[in-house]
Amino acid sequence: MIWDPFYECMDPEERAQLQVRRLRETVARVKANVPWYRERLREKCIAPEDITSLDDLRHLPFTTKVDLRDNYPFGLFAIPPEECVRIHASSGTTGKPVIAGYAREDIGIWAETIARTIACGGGTSHDVLHNAYGYGLFTGGLGLHYGGELMGCLVVPVSGGNTERQLMLMEDLGSSILCCTPSYALTIVDEADELGFDLSRINLKSGLFGAEPWSEGARESIEERLGLSAHDIYGLTEIIGPGVAAECGAKAGLHVFDDHFIPEIIDPETEESLPPGEKGELVFTCISKRAFPVLRFRTRDITKLDYEVCECGRTQPRMERITGRTDDMLIIRGVNVFPSQIEEVLLKIEEVEPHYQLVLTREGRLDNLEVQVEVSPAMFSDEVRKLEAIEEKIRERLSSALNIRVDVKLVEPKTIERFAGKAKRVVDMREEA
Ligand code: DLL
């Protein structure tokens, strides 16, 4: 089912006109109400009435995470905070978070884009939606919740953690759609094994997984173990939360809901726009939100866009799964490495589990990367010689995929931390060295 065929299957020309109109209105609103944007637009000598085509997008100023921090907490809101009905915040590791504000209309738009997301994953009003994304300032829980209710699903607002109880509820309530991070989906599978819980007792048909990068290998293992169709869903707090893009049944990229959020790809170094099909940094402009519409937000996520019409009938462009972020790229002895490339290699190796950690250390001026990965319980009891052979196999595959030599250490089953939300895979000890 397509939730909103009018917008999702709109003629691209017609949509471009809608986008230009909404963009012009948004620029006029931020110019009138947000001093910071007024100043940036003045510097760039651009006025709302100068915007006559989508090409004019590239004349607009960028917004970065630093700009949002500098204007903490409400500086970039386009309405007074007391006219908002909700805030959410991004999960920064240090310092102040980014605060996103929502007017009542924004909550409505968000529920619509989430309903589209659920429909992309095959959901209907008959589904029982088990929502294990965290509730609170994080956008995952409440985001999926409102969209699920709008669609008419029976929403189970279970949030993350207490996996044994999650399994029980999924079985007893007949949950048909699971929403959580891909790493938590793997944790659920793992814990079911440990508890001796036969996963055929639950009857999931699809999963909406996102909030962190995951590989095709992770998709295969989640689909196989949970017996569902796994869909990638994407979004970020600064834009709205989840509900920015979602993968349909064709699984050939994530449809970007560009009647609300216009995507662009830029070269992160030169900041020039790149043509469709080229990989670079994803940038979004919000064109329908009232409280917190950001212009050309630099996501730091790396992907490319495809404007071909999809076999599902949706005409909205598709972004390739996110392979990494400009800021989680590791530079190991001069070579750029993304954690997702390592995951892709590890998950194709039968003898190891999909639980790993990347430990970075510094010896003198050289960075060193150690990949720690759990062996499967069956393998762990094997002879040392066999384990050494597996280690060597992983080392070889990683060095041919990454073009650098990395250290590999097999660790005992269940020793690497499990996650109910976003996984933290990189342990950076370089500062302490
Ligand atoms: O993670 C929103 C979300 C919630 C998306 C639930 C999907 C499901 P933030 O905490 O602000 O928001 O983190 C946003 O997470 O810039 C990406 O780097 C990463 N991310 C989100 N979805 C995906 C995905 C939520 N499907 C940041 N694949 C983004 C890869 C993702 N990375």
Coordinates of C-alpha atoms and ligand atoms in Angstrom, one line a residue:
M1 CA 0.0 0.0 0.0
I2 CA 1.1 3.6 -0.7
W3 CA 0.0 5.8 2.1
D4 CA -0.3 9.1 0.2
P5 CA -0.2 8.4 -3.6
F6 CA -1.0 12.1 -4.4
Y7 CA 2.4 13.2 -3.1
E8 CA 4.4 10.0 -3.2
C9 CA 3.5 9.3 -6.9
M10 CA 3.3 12.9 -8.1
D11 CA 4.6 13.8 -11.5
P12 CA 8.2 15.0 -10.8
E13 CA 7.7 18.3 -12.7
E14 CA 4.6 19.1 -10.7
R15 CA 6.5 18.3 -7.5
A16 CA 9.3 20.5 -8.5
Q17 CA 6.9 23.4 -8.7
L18 CA 5.4 22.6 -5.3
Q19 CA 9.0 22.4 -3.9
V20 CA 9.9 25.8 -5.3
R21 CA 6.8 27.4 -3.9
R22 CA 7.3 25.9 -0.4
L23 CA 11.0 26.7 -0.5
R24 CA 10.3 30.4 -1.3
E25 CA 7.7 30.6 1.6
T26 CA 10.2 28.9 4.0
V27 CA 13.0 31.3 3.1
A28 CA 10.6 34.3 3.6
R29 CA 9.6 33.0 7.0
V30 CA 13.1 32.4 8.3
K31 CA 14.1 35.8 6.9
A32 CA 11.3 37.4 8.8
N33 CA 11.6 35.4 12.1
V34 CA 15.2 34.1 12.5
P35 CA 17.8 36.8 12.9
W36 CA 20.7 34.3 12.2
Y37 CA 19.2 33.3 8.8
R38 CA 18.3 36.9 8.0
E39 CA 22.0 37.8 8.4
R40 CA 23.2 34.8 6.3
L41 CA 20.8 35.6 3.5
R42 CA 21.9 39.2 3.6
E43 CA 25.6 38.1 3.3
K44 CA 24.6 35.9 0.3
C45 CA 22.6 38.7 -1.2
I46 CA 19.6 36.4 -1.7
A47 CA 16.0 37.3 -1.2
P48 CA 13.0 34.9 -1.2
E49 CA 11.7 36.3 -4.5
D50 CA 15.0 35.4 -6.2
I51 CA 14.1 31.7 -5.8
T52 CA 12.4 30.7 -9.1
S53 CA 13.7 27.2 -9.6
L54 CA 15.3 24.3 -7.6
D55 CA 18.7 25.4 -9.0
D56 CA 18.5 28.4 -6.8
L57 CA 18.8 26.1 -3.7
R58 CA 22.6 26.2 -4.1
H59 CA 22.7 30.0 -3.5
L60 CA 21.2 29.5 0.0
P61 CA 23.5 29.3 3.1
F62 CA 24.3 26.0 4.7
T63 CA 23.4 25.2 8.3
T64 CA 25.9 23.0 10.3
K65 CA 25.7 21.2 13.6
V66 CA 28.0 24.0 15.0
D67 CA 25.5 26.6 13.9
L68 CA 22.8 24.8 15.8
R69 CA 25.0 24.5 18.9
D70 CA 25.9 28.3 18.7
N71 CA 22.2 29.1 18.6
Y72 CA 21.3 26.7 21.5
P73 CA 18.6 26.1 22.6
F74 CA 15.9 28.1 20.6
G75 CA 17.9 30.5 18.4
L76 CA 16.9 29.0 15.1
F77 CA 13.3 28.5 15.9
A78 CA 11.0 30.3 13.5
I79 CA 8.2 30.7 16.1
P80 CA 8.4 31.5 19.8
P81 CA 9.1 28.4 21.8
E82 CA 5.8 28.8 23.7
E83 CA 4.0 28.2 20.4
C84 CA 5.7 24.8 20.1
V85 CA 4.0 21.7 21.5
R86 CA 7.0 19.5 21.8
I87 CA 10.8 19.3 21.7
H88 CA 13.2 16.5 21.0
A89 CA 17.0 16.5 21.2
S90 CA 19.8 14.7 19.4
S91 CA 21.9 12.2 21.1
G92 CA 25.2 14.1 21.1
T93 CA 28.0 12.4 23.1
T94 CA 29.5 15.6 24.5
G95 CA 28.4 19.1 25.1
K96 CA 24.9 20.5 24.5
P97 CA 22.5 18.6 22.4
V98 CA 20.6 20.0 19.5
I99 CA 17.0 21.0 20.4
A100 CA 14.4 20.6 17.7
G101 CA 11.0 22.2 18.2
Y102 CA 7.6 21.1 16.8
A103 CA 4.5 23.1 16.3
R104 CA 1.2 21.2 16.2
E105 CA 1.3 21.2 12.4
D106 CA 4.8 19.7 12.5
I107 CA 3.7 16.8 14.6
G108 CA 1.0 16.3 12.0
I109 CA 3.5 16.3 9.1
W110 CA 5.7 13.9 11.1
A111 CA 2.9 11.4 11.7
E112 CA 2.2 11.5 7.9
T113 CA 5.8 10.8 6.9
I114 CA 5.9 8.0 9.4
A115 CA 2.7 6.5 8.1
R116 CA 4.4 6.6 4.6
T117 CA 7.4 4.9 6.2
I118 CA 5.3 2.1 7.8
A119 CA 3.4 1.6 4.5
C120 CA 6.8 1.4 2.7
G121 CA 7.5 -1.5 5.0
G122 CA 4.2 -3.2 4.1
G123 CA 2.3 -2.0 7.1
T124 CA -1.5 -1.4 7.2
S125 CA -4.1 -0.5 9.9
H126 CA -4.3 -4.2 10.7
D127 CA -0.8 -4.4 12.1
V128 CA 0.4 -4.7 15.7
L129 CA 3.4 -2.3 15.7
H130 CA 5.9 -3.3 18.4
N131 CA 7.8 -0.1 18.9
A132 CA 11.1 -0.8 20.7
Y133 CA 12.8 2.5 19.8
G134 CA 13.6 4.5 22.9
Y135 CA 10.9 6.9 24.1
G136 CA 11.9 10.3 25.4
L137 CA 14.1 13.0 23.9
F138 CA 15.2 10.6 21.2
T139 CA 12.9 10.9 18.1
G140 CA 12.6 7.2 17.4
G141 CA 10.0 6.2 20.0
L142 CA 7.4 9.0 19.8
G143 CA 8.1 9.4 16.0
L144 CA 7.0 5.9 15.1
H145 CA 4.3 6.0 17.7
Y146 CA 2.3 8.9 16.2
G147 CA 2.7 7.6 12.7
G148 CA 1.6 4.1 13.8
E149 CA -1.5 5.6 15.4
L150 CA -2.3 7.7 12.4
M151 CA -2.2 4.6 10.2
G152 CA -4.5 2.8 12.6
C153 CA -2.0 0.2 13.8
L154 CA -2.2 -1.2 17.3
V155 CA 0.9 0.5 18.7
V156 CA 2.8 -1.2 21.5
P157 CA 5.0 1.5 23.1
V158 CA 7.4 -0.8 24.7
S159 CA 10.6 1.3 24.2
G160 CA 14.1 -0.4 24.4
G161 CA 15.5 -2.9 26.9
N162 CA 14.2 -5.9 28.9
T163 CA 14.4 -8.2 26.0
E164 CA 12.8 -11.2 27.7
R165 CA 9.6 -9.1 28.3
Q166 CA 9.7 -7.9 24.7
L167 CA 9.7 -11.5 23.4
M168 CA 6.8 -12.3 25.7
L169 CA 4.8 -9.3 24.5
M170 CA 5.5 -10.0 20.8
E171 CA 4.2 -13.5 21.2
D172 CA 1.2 -12.7 23.3
L173 CA 0.0 -9.6 21.4
G174 CA 0.7 -11.0 18.0
S175 CA 3.1 -8.3 17.0
S176 CA 3.5 -8.1 13.2
I177 CA 5.9 -5.2 12.8
L178 CA 9.1 -4.7 14.8
C179 CA 10.6 -1.2 15.1
C180 CA 14.1 -0.8 16.6
T181 CA 17.7 -0.2 15.8
P182 CA 19.3 -3.0 13.7
S183 CA 21.7 -3.7 16.5
Y184 CA 18.8 -4.2 18.9
A185 CA 17.2 -6.6 16.5
L186 CA 20.4 -8.6 16.6
T187 CA 20.4 -8.4 20.4
I188 CA 16.8 -9.8 20.5
V189 CA 17.8 -12.7 18.4
D190 CA 20.8 -13.4 20.5
E191 CA 18.9 -13.2 23.8
A192 CA 16.2 -15.5 22.4
D193 CA 18.9 -18.1 21.8
E194 CA 20.2 -17.7 25.3
L195 CA 16.8 -18.0 26.9
G196 CA 15.9 -21.0 24.7
F197 CA 13.0 -19.0 23.3
D198 CA 12.0 -20.5 19.9
L199 CA 11.6 -17.5 17.6
S200 CA 8.9 -19.3 15.5
R201 CA 6.6 -18.5 18.4
I202 CA 6.5 -14.9 17.2
N203 CA 4.9 -13.9 14.0
L204 CA 6.6 -10.8 12.7
K205 CA 6.1 -9.9 9.0
S206 CA 8.3 -6.9 8.7
G207 CA 10.9 -4.7 10.6
L208 CA 11.6 -1.0 10.4
F209 CA 15.2 -0.6 11.3
G210 CA 17.3 2.5 11.3
A211 CA 19.0 5.2 13.4
E212 CA 22.4 3.8 12.7
P213 CA 24.3 2.3 9.7
W214 CA 23.9 -1.4 9.0
S215 CA 25.0 -3.7 6.3
E216 CA 23.4 -6.1 3.8
G217 CA 24.9 -8.9 5.9
A218 CA 23.1 -7.6 9.0
R219 CA 19.9 -7.5 6.9
E220 CA 20.3 -11.1 5.9
S221 CA 20.9 -12.4 9.4
I222 CA 18.0 -10.4 10.9
E223 CA 15.6 -11.6 8.1
E224 CA 16.6 -15.2 8.4
R225 CA 16.4 -15.4 12.2
L226 CA 13.3 -13.3 12.7
G227 CA 11.5 -14.5 9.6
L228 CA 10.6 -11.0 8.5
S229 CA 11.2 -8.5 5.7
A230 CA 13.7 -5.9 7.0
H231 CA 13.4 -2.3 5.8
D232 CA 15.9 0.5 6.2
I233 CA 14.4 3.7 7.6
Y234 CA 16.3 7.0 7.9
G235 CA 16.0 10.3 9.6
L236 CA 17.6 12.8 11.9
T237 CA 16.5 15.1 14.8
E238 CA 17.5 18.3 13.0
I239 CA 15.2 17.6 10.1
I240 CA 12.2 15.9 12.0
G241 CA 13.4 12.5 13.3
P242 CA 12.7 9.2 11.5
G243 CA 10.3 9.7 8.6
V244 CA 12.7 11.4 6.2
A245 CA 13.3 8.4 3.9
A246 CA 12.2 4.8 3.9
E247 CA 12.9 1.7 1.9
C248 CA 9.9 0.2 0.0
G249 CA 9.4 -3.5 -1.0
A250 CA 11.8 -3.1 -4.0
K251 CA 14.7 -2.6 -1.5
A252 CA 16.6 -0.5 -4.0
G253 CA 17.2 2.6 -2.0
L254 CA 15.2 4.7 0.5
H255 CA 12.5 7.0 -0.9
V256 CA 13.1 10.6 0.3
F257 CA 9.9 12.4 1.3
D258 CA 11.1 15.4 -0.8
D259 CA 7.7 17.2 -0.8
H260 CA 8.8 18.1 2.8
F261 CA 12.6 17.7 2.8
I262 CA 14.6 18.5 -0.3
P263 CA 17.8 16.4 -0.5
E264 CA 21.0 17.5 -2.2
I265 CA 24.4 15.9 -2.5
I266 CA 27.5 18.0 -2.1
D267 CA 31.2 17.5 -2.1
P268 CA 32.1 17.9 1.6
E269 CA 35.4 19.7 0.8
T270 CA 34.4 22.2 -1.9
E271 CA 30.7 22.4 -0.9
E272 CA 29.7 22.3 -4.5
S273 CA 26.5 20.5 -5.5
L274 CA 27.1 17.1 -7.2
P275 CA 24.9 15.7 -10.0
P276 CA 22.5 12.7 -9.4
G277 CA 24.3 9.4 -9.0
E278 CA 27.5 10.9 -7.5
K279 CA 28.3 10.0 -3.9
G280 CA 28.9 12.8 -1.4
E281 CA 27.5 14.4 1.7
L282 CA 23.7 14.5 2.1
V283 CA 22.2 18.0 2.7
F284 CA 18.5 18.7 3.6
T285 CA 16.3 21.7 3.4
C286 CA 12.9 21.6 5.2
I287 CA 10.2 23.3 3.2
S288 CA 7.0 22.6 5.1
K289 CA 7.9 22.8 8.8
R290 CA 6.7 25.7 11.0
A291 CA 8.7 25.7 14.2
F292 CA 12.2 24.6 13.1
P293 CA 12.8 24.7 9.4
V294 CA 16.5 24.4 8.6
L295 CA 18.1 25.4 5.3
R296 CA 20.7 23.2 3.7
F297 CA 21.5 21.2 6.8
R298 CA 24.8 19.3 6.4
T299 CA 24.0 15.9 7.7
R300 CA 27.6 14.5 7.3
D301 CA 26.0 11.3 6.1
I302 CA 27.4 9.9 2.9
T303 CA 25.2 8.6 0.1
K304 CA 24.0 9.2 -3.5
L305 CA 20.6 9.9 -5.0
D306 CA 18.7 8.2 -7.8
Y307 CA 15.8 10.0 -9.5
E308 CA 14.6 7.1 -11.7
V309 CA 11.0 6.1 -11.0
C310 CA 10.9 3.0 -8.7
E311 CA 9.1 -0.2 -9.6
C312 CA 6.8 0.4 -6.7
G313 CA 5.2 3.4 -8.4
R314 CA 6.6 6.0 -6.1
T315 CA 8.3 8.9 -7.9
Q316 CA 10.2 10.3 -5.0
P317 CA 14.0 10.0 -5.3
R318 CA 15.8 7.2 -3.6
M319 CA 19.0 7.5 -1.5
E320 CA 21.4 4.7 -1.2
R321 CA 21.8 3.1 2.2
I322 CA 24.1 5.3 4.3
T323 CA 27.6 3.8 4.2
G324 CA 29.1 6.1 6.7
R325 CA 29.4 9.6 8.0
T326 CA 32.1 12.1 7.1
D327 CA 32.9 12.2 10.9
D328 CA 33.0 8.5 11.6
M329 CA 35.5 7.9 8.9
L330 CA 38.6 6.4 10.4
I331 CA 41.9 7.4 8.9
I332 CA 44.3 4.5 9.4
R333 CA 47.8 5.2 8.2
G334 CA 46.4 7.5 5.6
V335 CA 43.7 5.2 4.3
N336 CA 40.0 6.1 4.8
V337 CA 38.0 3.4 6.4
F338 CA 34.3 3.3 7.4
P339 CA 33.1 1.0 10.1
S340 CA 30.4 -0.2 7.8
Q341 CA 33.0 -1.6 5.4
I342 CA 34.4 -3.7 8.2
E343 CA 30.9 -4.9 9.2
E344 CA 30.2 -5.9 5.5
V345 CA 33.3 -8.2 5.6
L346 CA 32.7 -9.7 9.0
L347 CA 29.1 -10.6 8.4
K348 CA 30.1 -12.8 5.5
I349 CA 32.3 -14.9 7.7
E350 CA 30.3 -17.9 9.0
E351 CA 32.4 -18.7 12.0
V352 CA 31.9 -15.3 13.7
E353 CA 28.9 -13.6 15.2
P354 CA 27.6 -10.1 14.2
H355 CA 29.0 -8.6 17.3
Y356 CA 32.2 -6.6 16.9
Q357 CA 34.1 -3.6 18.2
L358 CA 36.8 -1.5 16.6
V359 CA 39.6 -0.4 19.0
L360 CA 41.8 2.5 17.9
T361 CA 45.2 3.1 19.5
R362 CA 48.2 5.2 18.6
E363 CA 51.8 4.0 18.6
G364 CA 54.1 6.9 18.1
R365 CA 52.5 8.8 15.2
L366 CA 50.8 5.8 13.7
D367 CA 47.2 4.8 14.2
N368 CA 46.4 1.2 14.8
L369 CA 43.1 -0.6 14.4
E370 CA 42.2 -3.7 16.2
V371 CA 39.0 -5.5 15.1
Q372 CA 37.6 -7.5 18.0
V373 CA 34.9 -10.0 16.9
E374 CA 33.0 -12.7 18.8
V375 CA 33.3 -16.3 17.6
S376 CA 30.2 -18.4 17.5
P377 CA 29.8 -20.6 20.6
A378 CA 30.3 -23.8 18.6
M379 CA 33.7 -22.5 17.3
F380 CA 34.9 -21.3 20.6
S381 CA 35.3 -24.7 22.0
D382 CA 37.5 -25.6 19.0
E383 CA 41.3 -26.1 19.0
V384 CA 43.5 -23.1 19.1
R385 CA 44.8 -24.0 15.7
K386 CA 41.4 -23.6 14.1
L387 CA 40.8 -20.3 15.9
E388 CA 44.1 -19.0 14.5
A389 CA 43.0 -20.0 11.1
I390 CA 39.8 -18.1 11.4
E391 CA 41.7 -15.1 12.7
E392 CA 44.0 -15.3 9.7
K393 CA 41.0 -15.6 7.3
I394 CA 39.4 -12.4 8.7
R395 CA 42.7 -10.6 8.6
E396 CA 43.2 -11.5 4.9
R397 CA 39.6 -10.5 3.9
L398 CA 39.8 -7.2 5.7
S399 CA 43.1 -6.3 4.3
S400 CA 42.0 -7.0 0.8
A401 CA 38.7 -5.1 1.3
L402 CA 40.3 -2.1 3.0
N403 CA 43.8 -2.0 1.5
I404 CA 45.5 -1.8 4.9
R405 CA 46.6 -4.3 7.5
V406 CA 44.5 -4.4 10.6
D407 CA 44.9 -6.5 13.8
V408 CA 42.2 -9.1 14.4
K409 CA 41.3 -10.5 17.8
L410 CA 38.7 -13.2 18.3
V411 CA 36.9 -12.8 21.6
E412 CA 34.7 -15.2 23.6
P413 CA 30.9 -15.3 22.9
K414 CA 28.9 -12.6 24.8
T415 CA 31.9 -10.5 25.7
I416 CA 31.1 -7.5 23.4
E417 CA 28.5 -5.1 24.8
R418 CA 24.9 -5.4 23.5
F419 CA 22.8 -2.4 22.7
A420 CA 19.1 -1.5 23.1
G421 CA 19.5 1.7 21.1
K422 CA 22.3 2.8 18.8
A423 CA 25.4 0.6 18.9
K424 CA 28.7 2.2 19.8
R425 CA 31.2 0.2 17.8
V426 CA 34.4 2.3 17.8
V427 CA 36.5 2.6 21.0
D428 CA 39.0 5.3 20.4
M429 CA 41.9 5.1 22.9
R430 CA 44.2 7.5 20.8
E431 CA 43.8 10.4 23.1
E432 CA 44.8 8.5 26.2
A433 CA 48.0 7.1 24.6
Ligands
DLL1 O1 18.4 8.4 14.6 C1 16.3 9.3 13.9 C2 15.8 7.9 13.6 C3 15.1 7.2 14.6 C4 16.0 7.3 12.4 C5 14.6 5.9 14.4 C6 15.5 6.1 12.1 C7 14.8 5.3 13.1 P1 19.4 11.1 15.4 O2 19.6 10.5 16.7 O3 19.4 12.6 15.3 O4 18.1 10.7 14.7 O5 20.6 10.5 14.5 C8 20.6 10.9 13.1 O6 21.7 8.7 12.7 O7 22.5 11.6 10.7 C9 22.7 9.1 10.6 O8 24.0 9.3 10.8 C10 22.1 8.1 11.5 N1 21.1 7.3 10.9 C11 19.7 7.4 11.0 N2 19.1 6.5 10.3 C12 20.0 5.8 9.6 C13 20.0 4.7 8.7 C14 17.7 9.4 14.5 N3 18.9 4.1 8.3 C15 21.8 10.2 12.5 N4 21.2 4.3 8.2 C16 21.9 10.4 11.0 C17 22.4 4.8 8.6 C18 21.3 6.3 10.0 N5 22.4 5.8 9.5

